[in-house]
PDB file of C-alpha atoms (C1' of nucleotides) in Angstrom:
ATOM      1  CA  UNK D   1     -27.000   2.810 -41.191  1.00  0.00           C
ATOM      2  CA  UNK D   2     -26.864   5.261 -43.789  1.00  0.00           C
ATOM      3  CA  UNK D   3     -23.755   3.744 -45.724  1.00  0.00           C
ATOM      4  CA  UNK D   4     -22.928   6.788 -48.342  1.00  0.00           C
ATOM      5  CA  UNK D   5     -22.557   6.653 -52.090  1.00  0.00           C
ATOM      6  CA  UNK D   6     -19.463   4.598 -53.035  1.00  0.00           C
ATOM      7  CA  UNK D   7     -17.070   6.767 -55.025  1.00  0.00           C
ATOM      8  CA  UNK D   8     -15.539   4.936 -58.174  1.00  0.00           C
ATOM      9  CA  UNK D   9     -12.605   3.354 -56.501  1.00  0.00           C
ATOM     10  CA  UNK D  10     -14.941   2.744 -53.998  1.00  0.00           C
ATOM     11  CA  UNK D  11     -17.302   0.629 -55.963  1.00  0.00           C
ATOM     12  CA  UNK D  12     -17.072  -3.208 -54.494  1.00  0.00           C
ATOM     13  CA  UNK D  13     -17.879  -5.864 -56.501  1.00  0.00           C
ATOM     14  CA  UNK D  14     -19.496  -8.073 -53.985  1.00  0.00           C
ATOM     15  CA  UNK D  15     -21.457  -5.110 -53.690  1.00  0.00           C
ATOM     16  CA  UNK D  16     -22.504  -4.577 -57.353  1.00  0.00           C
ATOM     17  CA  UNK D  17     -23.329  -8.511 -57.263  1.00  0.00           C
ATOM     18  CA  UNK D  18     -25.327  -8.223 -54.614  1.00  0.00           C
ATOM     19  CA  UNK D  19     -27.339  -5.283 -55.443  1.00  0.00           C
ATOM     20  CA  UNK D  20     -27.865  -7.299 -58.969  1.00  0.00           C
ATOM     21  CA  UNK D  21     -29.027 -10.473 -57.989  1.00  0.00           C
ATOM     22  CA  UNK D  22     -32.642  -9.100 -56.353  1.00  0.00           C
ATOM     23  CA  UNK D  23     -35.332  -9.737 -59.634  1.00  0.00           C
ATOM     24  CA  UNK D  24     -36.548  -6.634 -58.450  1.00  0.00           C
ATOM     25  CA  UNK D  25     -33.607  -4.463 -58.344  1.00  0.00           C
ATOM     26  CA  UNK D  26     -31.881  -5.719 -61.868  1.00  0.00           C
ATOM     27  CA  UNK D  27     -35.754  -5.108 -63.166  1.00  0.00           C
ATOM     28  CA  UNK D  28     -35.550  -1.686 -62.717  1.00  0.00           C
ATOM     29  CA  UNK D  29     -32.061  -1.553 -63.472  1.00  0.00           C
ATOM     30  CA  UNK D  30     -32.266  -2.948 -66.902  1.00  0.00           C
ATOM     31  CA  UNK D  31     -35.044  -0.690 -67.579  1.00  0.00           C
ATOM     32  CA  UNK D  32     -33.058   2.256 -66.281  1.00  0.00           C
ATOM     33  CA  UNK D  33     -30.481   1.422 -69.244  1.00  0.00           C
ATOM     34  CA  UNK D  34     -32.739   0.737 -71.330  1.00  0.00           C
ATOM     35  CA  UNK D  35     -34.578   3.909 -71.401  1.00  0.00           C
ATOM     36  CA  UNK D  36     -32.000   5.680 -69.560  1.00  0.00           C
ATOM     37  CA  UNK D  37     -33.749   9.314 -71.704  1.00  0.00           C
ATOM     38  CA  UNK D  38     -37.324   8.681 -70.215  1.00  0.00           C
ATOM     39  CA  UNK D  39     -36.533   9.839 -66.902  1.00  0.00           C
ATOM     40  CA  UNK D  40     -38.933   7.178 -65.161  1.00  0.00           C
ATOM     41  CA  UNK D  41     -39.769   8.253 -61.349  1.00  0.00           C
ATOM     42  CA  UNK D  42     -38.860   5.761 -58.772  1.00  0.00           C
ATOM     43  CA  UNK D  43     -43.069   5.107 -58.036  1.00  0.00           C
ATOM     44  CA  UNK D  44     -43.109   4.173 -61.935  1.00  0.00           C
ATOM     45  CA  UNK D  45     -40.002   2.306 -62.171  1.00  0.00           C
ATOM     46  CA  UNK D  46     -41.712   0.138 -58.738  1.00  0.00           C
ATOM     47  CA  UNK D  47     -45.831   0.738 -58.801  1.00  0.00           C
ATOM     48  CA  UNK D  48     -45.939  -3.390 -57.290  1.00  0.00           C
ATOM     49  CA  UNK D  49     -44.490  -2.779 -54.415  1.00  0.00           C
ATOM     50  CA  UNK D  50     -45.530  -0.647 -51.043  1.00  0.00           C
ATOM     51  CA  UNK D  51     -43.233   2.779 -50.973  1.00  0.00           C
ATOM     52  CA  UNK D  52     -41.482   1.433 -48.085  1.00  0.00           C
ATOM     53  CA  UNK D  53     -39.980  -1.658 -49.831  1.00  0.00           C
ATOM     54  CA  UNK D  54     -39.428   0.545 -52.876  1.00  0.00           C
ATOM     55  CA  UNK D  55     -37.290   2.890 -50.989  1.00  0.00           C
ATOM     56  CA  UNK D  56     -35.172   0.372 -49.596  1.00  0.00           C
ATOM     57  CA  UNK D  57     -34.862  -1.448 -52.680  1.00  0.00           C
ATOM     58  CA  UNK D  58     -33.345   2.126 -54.164  1.00  0.00           C
ATOM     59  CA  UNK D  59     -31.128   3.001 -50.792  1.00  0.00           C
ATOM     60  CA  UNK D  60     -29.389  -0.532 -51.509  1.00  0.00           C
ATOM     61  CA  UNK D  61     -28.739   0.113 -55.684  1.00  0.00           C
ATOM     62  CA  UNK D  62     -27.082   3.629 -54.042  1.00  0.00           C
ATOM     63  CA  UNK D  63     -25.285   2.208 -51.491  1.00  0.00           C
ATOM     64  CA  UNK D  64     -23.838  -0.468 -54.022  1.00  0.00           C
ATOM     65  CA  UNK D  65     -23.667   2.460 -56.546  1.00  0.00           C
ATOM     66  CA  UNK D  66     -25.635   1.533 -59.238  1.00  0.00           C
ATOM     67  CA  UNK D  67     -27.026   4.275 -59.420  1.00  0.00           C
ATOM     68  CA  UNK D  68     -28.147   7.841 -57.273  1.00  0.00           C
ATOM     69  CA  UNK D  69     -30.306   9.889 -57.102  1.00  0.00           C
ATOM     70  CA  UNK D  70     -31.612  13.390 -59.517  1.00  0.00           C
ATOM     71  CA  UNK D  71     -34.708  15.757 -57.474  1.00  0.00           C
ATOM     72  CA  UNK D  72     -36.917  16.934 -60.253  1.00  0.00           C
ATOM     73  CA  UNK D  73     -39.678  18.357 -58.647  1.00  0.00           C
ATOM     74  CA  UNK D  74     -41.465  16.474 -56.555  1.00  0.00           C
ATOM     75  CA  UNK D  75     -40.329  13.467 -58.599  1.00  0.00           C
ATOM     76  CA  UNK D  76     -37.004  11.603 -57.900  1.00  0.00           C
ATOM     77  CA  UNK D  77     -35.208  10.210 -60.823  1.00  0.00           C
ATOM     78  CA  UNK D  78     -32.933   7.592 -60.462  1.00  0.00           C
ATOM     79  CA  UNK D  79     -29.971   7.365 -63.308  1.00  0.00           C
ATOM     80  CA  UNK D  80     -27.385   4.772 -63.408  1.00  0.00           C
ATOM     81  CA  UNK D  81     -23.649   5.473 -62.724  1.00  0.00           C
ATOM     82  CA  UNK D  82     -23.195   4.485 -66.409  1.00  0.00           C
ATOM     83  CA  UNK D  83     -19.399   5.721 -66.654  1.00  0.00           C
ATOM     84  CA  UNK D  84     -18.387   4.881 -62.837  1.00  0.00           C
ATOM     85  CA  UNK D  85     -19.481   1.079 -63.149  1.00  0.00           C
ATOM     86  CA  UNK D  86     -17.933   1.434 -66.313  1.00  0.00           C
ATOM     87  CA  UNK D  87     -14.444   2.102 -65.748  1.00  0.00           C
ATOM     88  CA  UNK D  88     -14.371   0.737 -62.561  1.00  0.00           C
ATOM     89  CA  UNK D  89     -15.328  -2.936 -63.819  1.00  0.00           C
ATOM     90  CA  UNK D  90     -15.527  -2.718 -67.852  1.00  0.00           C
ATOM     91  CA  UNK D  91     -18.454  -5.045 -69.046  1.00  0.00           C
ATOM     92  CA  UNK D  92     -19.941  -6.342 -66.366  1.00  0.00           C
ATOM     93  CA  UNK D  93     -23.166  -4.322 -66.319  1.00  0.00           C
ATOM     94  CA  UNK D  94     -23.569  -4.713 -70.230  1.00  0.00           C
ATOM     95  CA  UNK D  95     -22.834  -8.733 -69.657  1.00  0.00           C
ATOM     96  CA  UNK D  96     -25.384  -8.726 -66.957  1.00  0.00           C
ATOM     97  CA  UNK D  97     -28.361  -6.689 -68.990  1.00  0.00           C
ATOM     98  CA  UNK D  98     -27.884  -8.840 -71.801  1.00  0.00           C
ATOM     99  CA  UNK D  99     -28.134 -11.760 -69.669  1.00  0.00           C
ATOM    100  CA  UNK D 100     -31.922 -10.066 -67.919  1.00  0.00           C
ATOM    101  CA  UNK D 101     -33.714  -9.497 -71.442  1.00  0.00           C
ATOM    102  CA  UNK D 102     -36.244 -11.932 -69.678  1.00  0.00           C
ATOM    103  CA  UNK D 103     -36.744 -10.349 -66.662  1.00  0.00           C
ATOM    104  CA  UNK D 104     -37.840  -7.196 -68.663  1.00  0.00           C
ATOM    105  CA  UNK D 105     -39.947  -8.797 -70.654  1.00  0.00           C
ATOM    106  CA  UNK D 106     -42.376 -10.956 -68.132  1.00  0.00           C
ATOM    107  CA  UNK D 107     -41.283 -13.968 -69.694  1.00  0.00           C
ATOM    108  CA  UNK D 108     -44.428 -13.816 -72.078  1.00  0.00           C
ATOM    109  CA  UNK D 109     -44.675 -13.941 -75.974  1.00  0.00           C
ATOM    110  CA  UNK D 110     -43.371 -17.234 -78.023  1.00  0.00           C
ATOM    111  CA  UNK D 111     -41.508 -15.242 -79.844  1.00  0.00           C
TER     112      UNK D 111
ATOM    113  CA  UNK C   1     -33.932 -28.035 -48.039  1.00  0.00           C
ATOM    114  CA  UNK C   2     -32.146 -30.063 -50.577  1.00  0.00           C
ATOM    115  CA  UNK C   3     -32.524 -27.710 -53.948  1.00  0.00           C
ATOM    116  CA  UNK C   4     -31.204 -29.953 -56.577  1.00  0.00           C
ATOM    117  CA  UNK C   5     -28.581 -28.618 -59.049  1.00  0.00           C
ATOM    118  CA  UNK C   6     -30.667 -27.267 -61.501  1.00  0.00           C
ATOM    119  CA  UNK C   7     -29.876 -28.153 -65.272  1.00  0.00           C
ATOM    120  CA  UNK C   8     -28.566 -25.366 -68.137  1.00  0.00           C
ATOM    121  CA  UNK C   9     -32.106 -24.358 -68.875  1.00  0.00           C
ATOM    122  CA  UNK C  10     -33.129 -24.187 -65.026  1.00  0.00           C
ATOM    123  CA  UNK C  11     -29.828 -21.623 -64.154  1.00  0.00           C
ATOM    124  CA  UNK C  12     -31.284 -18.612 -62.729  1.00  0.00           C
ATOM    125  CA  UNK C  13     -29.205 -14.533 -62.382  1.00  0.00           C
ATOM    126  CA  UNK C  14     -30.517 -14.057 -60.040  1.00  0.00           C
ATOM    127  CA  UNK C  15     -29.549 -17.285 -58.334  1.00  0.00           C
ATOM    128  CA  UNK C  16     -25.568 -17.009 -59.909  1.00  0.00           C
ATOM    129  CA  UNK C  17     -25.423 -13.307 -58.994  1.00  0.00           C
ATOM    130  CA  UNK C  18     -26.741 -13.945 -55.202  1.00  0.00           C
ATOM    131  CA  UNK C  19     -23.569 -16.860 -54.864  1.00  0.00           C
ATOM    132  CA  UNK C  20     -21.273 -14.796 -56.286  1.00  0.00           C
ATOM    133  CA  UNK C  21     -22.358 -11.892 -54.723  1.00  0.00           C
ATOM    134  CA  UNK C  22     -20.227 -13.340 -51.166  1.00  0.00           C
ATOM    135  CA  UNK C  23     -16.296 -12.794 -51.043  1.00  0.00           C
ATOM    136  CA  UNK C  24     -15.732 -15.810 -49.910  1.00  0.00           C
ATOM    137  CA  UNK C  25     -17.481 -17.650 -52.620  1.00  0.00           C
ATOM    138  CA  UNK C  26     -16.130 -14.939 -55.742  1.00  0.00           C
ATOM    139  CA  UNK C  27     -12.571 -16.473 -54.224  1.00  0.00           C
ATOM    140  CA  UNK C  28     -13.218 -19.673 -54.872  1.00  0.00           C
ATOM    141  CA  UNK C  29     -14.685 -19.647 -58.079  1.00  0.00           C
ATOM    142  CA  UNK C  30     -11.624 -17.378 -59.070  1.00  0.00           C
ATOM    143  CA  UNK C  31      -9.579 -19.322 -57.814  1.00  0.00           C
ATOM    144  CA  UNK C  32     -11.263 -22.614 -59.535  1.00  0.00           C
ATOM    145  CA  UNK C  33     -11.060 -21.014 -62.594  1.00  0.00           C
ATOM    146  CA  UNK C  34      -7.883 -19.891 -62.777  1.00  0.00           C
ATOM    147  CA  UNK C  35      -6.166 -23.553 -61.942  1.00  0.00           C
ATOM    148  CA  UNK C  36      -8.624 -25.989 -63.295  1.00  0.00           C
ATOM    149  CA  UNK C  37      -7.086 -28.313 -63.582  1.00  0.00           C
ATOM    150  CA  UNK C  38      -5.135 -28.159 -59.783  1.00  0.00           C
ATOM    151  CA  UNK C  39      -8.119 -30.980 -58.380  1.00  0.00           C
ATOM    152  CA  UNK C  40      -7.990 -28.416 -55.004  1.00  0.00           C
ATOM    153  CA  UNK C  41     -10.554 -30.228 -52.797  1.00  0.00           C
ATOM    154  CA  UNK C  42     -13.742 -28.417 -50.763  1.00  0.00           C
ATOM    155  CA  UNK C  43     -10.319 -27.906 -47.556  1.00  0.00           C
ATOM    156  CA  UNK C  44      -7.582 -26.389 -49.709  1.00  0.00           C
ATOM    157  CA  UNK C  45      -9.955 -24.104 -51.202  1.00  0.00           C
ATOM    158  CA  UNK C  46     -11.910 -22.983 -47.935  1.00  0.00           C
ATOM    159  CA  UNK C  47      -9.116 -23.737 -45.844  1.00  0.00           C
ATOM    160  CA  UNK C  48      -9.817 -19.792 -43.564  1.00  0.00           C
ATOM    161  CA  UNK C  49     -13.951 -21.524 -42.542  1.00  0.00           C
ATOM    162  CA  UNK C  50     -15.268 -23.901 -40.031  1.00  0.00           C
ATOM    163  CA  UNK C  51     -15.986 -27.178 -42.549  1.00  0.00           C
ATOM    164  CA  UNK C  52     -19.319 -26.947 -41.931  1.00  0.00           C
ATOM    165  CA  UNK C  53     -19.501 -23.444 -43.057  1.00  0.00           C
ATOM    166  CA  UNK C  54     -17.584 -24.710 -45.988  1.00  0.00           C
ATOM    167  CA  UNK C  55     -20.235 -27.055 -46.640  1.00  0.00           C
ATOM    168  CA  UNK C  56     -22.915 -24.879 -46.709  1.00  0.00           C
ATOM    169  CA  UNK C  57     -21.148 -22.229 -49.266  1.00  0.00           C
ATOM    170  CA  UNK C  58     -20.199 -25.093 -51.260  1.00  0.00           C
ATOM    171  CA  UNK C  59     -24.169 -26.008 -51.353  1.00  0.00           C
ATOM    172  CA  UNK C  60     -24.765 -22.675 -52.078  1.00  0.00           C
ATOM    173  CA  UNK C  61     -22.454 -22.830 -55.291  1.00  0.00           C
ATOM    174  CA  UNK C  62     -24.134 -25.975 -56.321  1.00  0.00           C
ATOM    175  CA  UNK C  63     -27.576 -25.389 -55.527  1.00  0.00           C
ATOM    176  CA  UNK C  64     -26.770 -22.327 -57.920  1.00  0.00           C
ATOM    177  CA  UNK C  65     -25.233 -24.294 -60.630  1.00  0.00           C
ATOM    178  CA  UNK C  66     -22.205 -22.766 -61.040  1.00  0.00           C
ATOM    179  CA  UNK C  67     -20.360 -25.593 -59.783  1.00  0.00           C
ATOM    180  CA  UNK C  68     -20.533 -29.744 -59.332  1.00  0.00           C
ATOM    181  CA  UNK C  69     -18.915 -31.898 -56.909  1.00  0.00           C
ATOM    182  CA  UNK C  70     -16.827 -34.888 -58.378  1.00  0.00           C
ATOM    183  CA  UNK C  71     -15.931 -37.439 -54.968  1.00  0.00           C
ATOM    184  CA  UNK C  72     -12.333 -38.672 -55.652  1.00  0.00           C
ATOM    185  CA  UNK C  73     -11.094 -40.372 -53.585  1.00  0.00           C
ATOM    186  CA  UNK C  74     -12.694 -39.544 -49.566  1.00  0.00           C
ATOM    187  CA  UNK C  75     -11.822 -35.745 -51.097  1.00  0.00           C
ATOM    188  CA  UNK C  76     -14.358 -33.776 -52.979  1.00  0.00           C
ATOM    189  CA  UNK C  77     -13.430 -31.966 -56.237  1.00  0.00           C
ATOM    190  CA  UNK C  78     -15.399 -28.465 -56.902  1.00  0.00           C
ATOM    191  CA  UNK C  79     -15.208 -28.363 -60.798  1.00  0.00           C
ATOM    192  CA  UNK C  80     -16.390 -25.080 -62.365  1.00  0.00           C
ATOM    193  CA  UNK C  81     -19.869 -25.741 -64.792  1.00  0.00           C
ATOM    194  CA  UNK C  82     -18.165 -23.605 -67.192  1.00  0.00           C
ATOM    195  CA  UNK C  83     -20.050 -25.285 -70.144  1.00  0.00           C
ATOM    196  CA  UNK C  84     -23.150 -24.740 -68.785  1.00  0.00           C
ATOM    197  CA  UNK C  85     -22.318 -21.466 -67.782  1.00  0.00           C
ATOM    198  CA  UNK C  86     -20.779 -19.908 -70.956  1.00  0.00           C
ATOM    199  CA  UNK C  87     -23.928 -21.427 -72.975  1.00  0.00           C
ATOM    200  CA  UNK C  88     -27.146 -19.535 -70.631  1.00  0.00           C
ATOM    201  CA  UNK C  89     -25.430 -16.421 -69.333  1.00  0.00           C
ATOM    202  CA  UNK C  90     -22.534 -16.045 -72.293  1.00  0.00           C
ATOM    203  CA  UNK C  91     -20.066 -13.379 -71.910  1.00  0.00           C
ATOM    204  CA  UNK C  92     -20.913 -13.245 -67.811  1.00  0.00           C
ATOM    205  CA  UNK C  93     -18.605 -15.240 -65.814  1.00  0.00           C
ATOM    206  CA  UNK C  94     -15.654 -13.811 -67.881  1.00  0.00           C
ATOM    207  CA  UNK C  95     -16.547 -11.213 -67.193  1.00  0.00           C
ATOM    208  CA  UNK C  96     -17.323 -11.067 -63.420  1.00  0.00           C
ATOM    209  CA  UNK C  97     -13.860 -13.304 -62.802  1.00  0.00           C
ATOM    210  CA  UNK C  98     -12.038 -10.563 -64.498  1.00  0.00           C
ATOM    211  CA  UNK C  99     -13.710  -8.335 -62.265  1.00  0.00           C
ATOM    212  CA  UNK C 100     -12.175 -10.528 -59.301  1.00  0.00           C
ATOM    213  CA  UNK C 101      -8.862 -10.827 -59.369  1.00  0.00           C
ATOM    214  CA  UNK C 102      -8.450  -8.440 -56.846  1.00  0.00           C
ATOM    215  CA  UNK C 103     -10.269 -11.232 -54.802  1.00  0.00           C
ATOM    216  CA  UNK C 104      -7.477 -13.560 -55.809  1.00  0.00           C
ATOM    217  CA  UNK C 105      -4.065 -11.843 -55.447  1.00  0.00           C
ATOM    218  CA  UNK C 106      -5.267  -9.996 -52.084  1.00  0.00           C
ATOM    219  CA  UNK C 107      -4.708  -6.531 -52.388  1.00  0.00           C
ATOM    220  CA  UNK C 108      -0.837  -7.221 -51.643  1.00  0.00           C
ATOM    221  CA  UNK C 109       1.962  -7.564 -54.297  1.00  0.00           C
ATOM    222  CA  UNK C 110       3.243  -3.828 -55.622  1.00  0.00           C
ATOM    223  CA  UNK C 111       4.617  -6.221 -58.200  1.00  0.00           C
TER     224      UNK C 111
ATOM    225  C1'  DT W   1     -12.265 -55.123 -38.725  1.00  0.00           C
ATOM    226  C1'  DT W   2     -10.708 -50.755 -36.835  1.00  0.00           C
ATOM    227  C1'  DC W   3      -9.477 -46.276 -37.068  1.00  0.00           C
ATOM    228  C1'  DA W   4      -8.820 -41.735 -39.008  1.00  0.00           C
ATOM    229  C1'  DT W   5      -9.682 -38.557 -42.705  1.00  0.00           C
ATOM    230  C1'  DC W   6     -13.019 -35.274 -45.211  1.00  0.00           C
ATOM    231  C1'  DG W   7     -17.138 -34.213 -46.156  1.00  0.00           C
ATOM    232  C1'  DT W   8     -22.010 -33.010 -44.303  1.00  0.00           C
ATOM    233  C1'  DT W   9     -26.057 -32.443 -41.651  1.00  0.00           C
ATOM    234  C1'  DC W  10     -28.333 -30.726 -37.613  1.00  0.00           C
ATOM    235  C1'  DG W  11     -29.166 -27.230 -34.393  1.00  0.00           C
ATOM    236  C1'  DA W  12     -28.778 -22.767 -32.161  1.00  0.00           C
ATOM    237  C1'  DG W  13     -27.027 -18.329 -32.239  1.00  0.00           C
ATOM    238  C1'  DT W  14     -26.403 -13.446 -34.420  1.00  0.00           C
ATOM    239  C1'  DA W  15     -26.926 -10.222 -38.098  1.00  0.00           C
ATOM    240  C1'  DT W  16     -29.080  -8.890 -42.408  1.00  0.00           C
ATOM    241  C1'  DA W  17     -32.929  -9.208 -46.482  1.00  0.00           C
ATOM    242  C1'  DG W  18     -37.719  -8.237 -47.688  1.00  0.00           C
ATOM    243  C1'  DG W  19     -42.034  -6.460 -46.977  1.00  0.00           C
ATOM    244  C1'  DC W  20     -45.803  -3.269 -44.769  1.00  0.00           C
ATOM    245  C1'  DG W  21     -47.868  -0.152 -42.131  1.00  0.00           C
ATOM    246  C1'  DA W  22     -47.719   5.106 -39.662  1.00  0.00           C
ATOM    247  C1'  DA W  23     -45.176   9.191 -39.212  1.00  0.00           C
ATOM    248  C1'  DC W  24     -42.113  12.311 -41.310  1.00  0.00           C
ATOM    249  C1'  DT W  25     -39.675  15.639 -45.110  1.00  0.00           C
ATOM    250  C1'  DG W  26     -39.683  18.505 -49.088  1.00  0.00           C
ATOM    251  C1'  DT W  27     -41.637  20.057 -53.641  1.00  0.00           C
ATOM    252  C1'  DT W  28     -46.292  22.446 -55.955  1.00  0.00           C
ATOM    253  C1'  DG W  29     -50.070  24.214 -56.185  1.00  0.00           C
ATOM    254  C1'  DT W  30     -53.914  26.824 -54.741  1.00  0.00           C
TER     255       DT W  30
ATOM    256  C1'  DA L   1     -51.483  28.738 -45.093  1.00  0.00           C
ATOM    257  C1'  DC L   2     -52.319  24.846 -46.118  1.00  0.00           C
ATOM    258  C1'  DA L   3     -53.379  20.817 -48.785  1.00  0.00           C
ATOM    259  C1'  DA L   4     -51.392  16.872 -52.023  1.00  0.00           C
ATOM    260  C1'  DC L   5     -48.341  14.683 -53.420  1.00  0.00           C
ATOM    261  C1'  DA L   6     -43.430  11.473 -53.483  1.00  0.00           C
ATOM    262  C1'  DG L   7     -39.657   9.446 -50.944  1.00  0.00           C
ATOM    263  C1'  DT L   8     -38.013   8.861 -46.652  1.00  0.00           C
ATOM    264  C1'  DT L   9     -37.561   7.058 -41.829  1.00  0.00           C
ATOM    265  C1'  DC L  10     -38.599   4.100 -38.444  1.00  0.00           C
ATOM    266  C1'  DG L  11     -40.868  -0.130 -36.354  1.00  0.00           C
ATOM    267  C1'  DC L  12     -41.929  -3.979 -36.648  1.00  0.00           C
ATOM    268  C1'  DC L  13     -42.687  -9.066 -37.971  1.00  0.00           C
ATOM    269  C1'  DT L  14     -41.138 -12.631 -41.134  1.00  0.00           C
ATOM    270  C1'  DA L  15     -37.452 -15.451 -43.584  1.00  0.00           C
ATOM    271  C1'  DT L  16     -33.481 -15.947 -44.561  1.00  0.00           C
ATOM    272  C1'  DA L  17     -28.012 -16.097 -44.284  1.00  0.00           C
ATOM    273  C1'  DC L  18     -23.977 -17.087 -42.359  1.00  0.00           C
ATOM    274  C1'  DT L  19     -21.596 -18.829 -38.783  1.00  0.00           C
ATOM    275  C1'  DC L  20     -19.786 -22.655 -35.333  1.00  0.00           C
ATOM    276  C1'  DG L  21     -19.569 -27.318 -32.472  1.00  0.00           C
ATOM    277  C1'  DA L  22     -21.258 -31.811 -32.665  1.00  0.00           C
ATOM    278  C1'  DA L  23     -23.197 -35.542 -34.532  1.00  0.00           C
ATOM    279  C1'  DC L  24     -23.219 -39.253 -38.792  1.00  0.00           C
ATOM    280  C1'  DG L  25     -21.846 -41.025 -43.790  1.00  0.00           C
ATOM    281  C1'  DA L  26     -19.009 -42.565 -46.729  1.00  0.00           C
ATOM    282  C1'  DT L  27     -14.012 -43.874 -47.955  1.00  0.00           C
ATOM    283  C1'  DG L  28      -9.392 -45.497 -47.891  1.00  0.00           C
ATOM    284  C1'  DA L  29      -5.562 -47.178 -44.694  1.00  0.00           C
ATOM    285  C1'  DA L  30      -3.588 -49.941 -41.188  1.00  0.00           C
TER     286       DA L  30
END
DNA sequence: TTCATCGTTCGAGTATAGGCGAACTGTTGT
DNA sequence: ACAACAGTTCGCCTATACTCGAACGATGAA
């Protein structure tokens, strides 16, 4: 069950796309990319689902190699594995995130 | 069940990523992008699965708006909706396909 | 018209995704 | 030591993905 985080070389394109194909996950990845220094915790990034559901999504993102967990006290700060992703799939994360901006801003502003 | 092909404006990033997240589908999309003029048919592009399975995958790709079907005699030629994809998600298809080359060449040639 | 061909649809089976609550683990603070 | 908090894990449920074979529909050829 525990798939263990893939090394940079083990990153799989289908797995990465699969992980990013979920609106909830794509949103938190976009948030992390937009504010890497904010140090947001798991709970802060996914406040709208139960803890077990949130944990499920974090696991998929970790197993795909998109992020890793850093413990900070009793919080866990997910951090993007940007260097690994950019090395293995150049341009992919940037392009996906550039086209996902409307998911972070929940389709409100007419401006 | 029939989701009908989305217009250019209706293209959804999660749906597109989901459709491309399957190795079989990613491969045929890459093949179509590499040889748009070849006019390959559904059966030629997916010879290794049953007809019903192939049809299932074509439907997902059509429903995501990645390609459309053009009848040519008794064959059907899937064609990429490149203009629509590039307009809605600039750079996405190019980047994904650039990083999917190893799927078209099944990891053999040392050359 | 009759037949073969190509793809779709239908029904079914197995596997996985995504959701939850309850119970557990690890950390901090009292 | 103990309580509070943050995530994880474990069942469990429902929904969807993926696969197939059989039957159906459309097309072109004999």
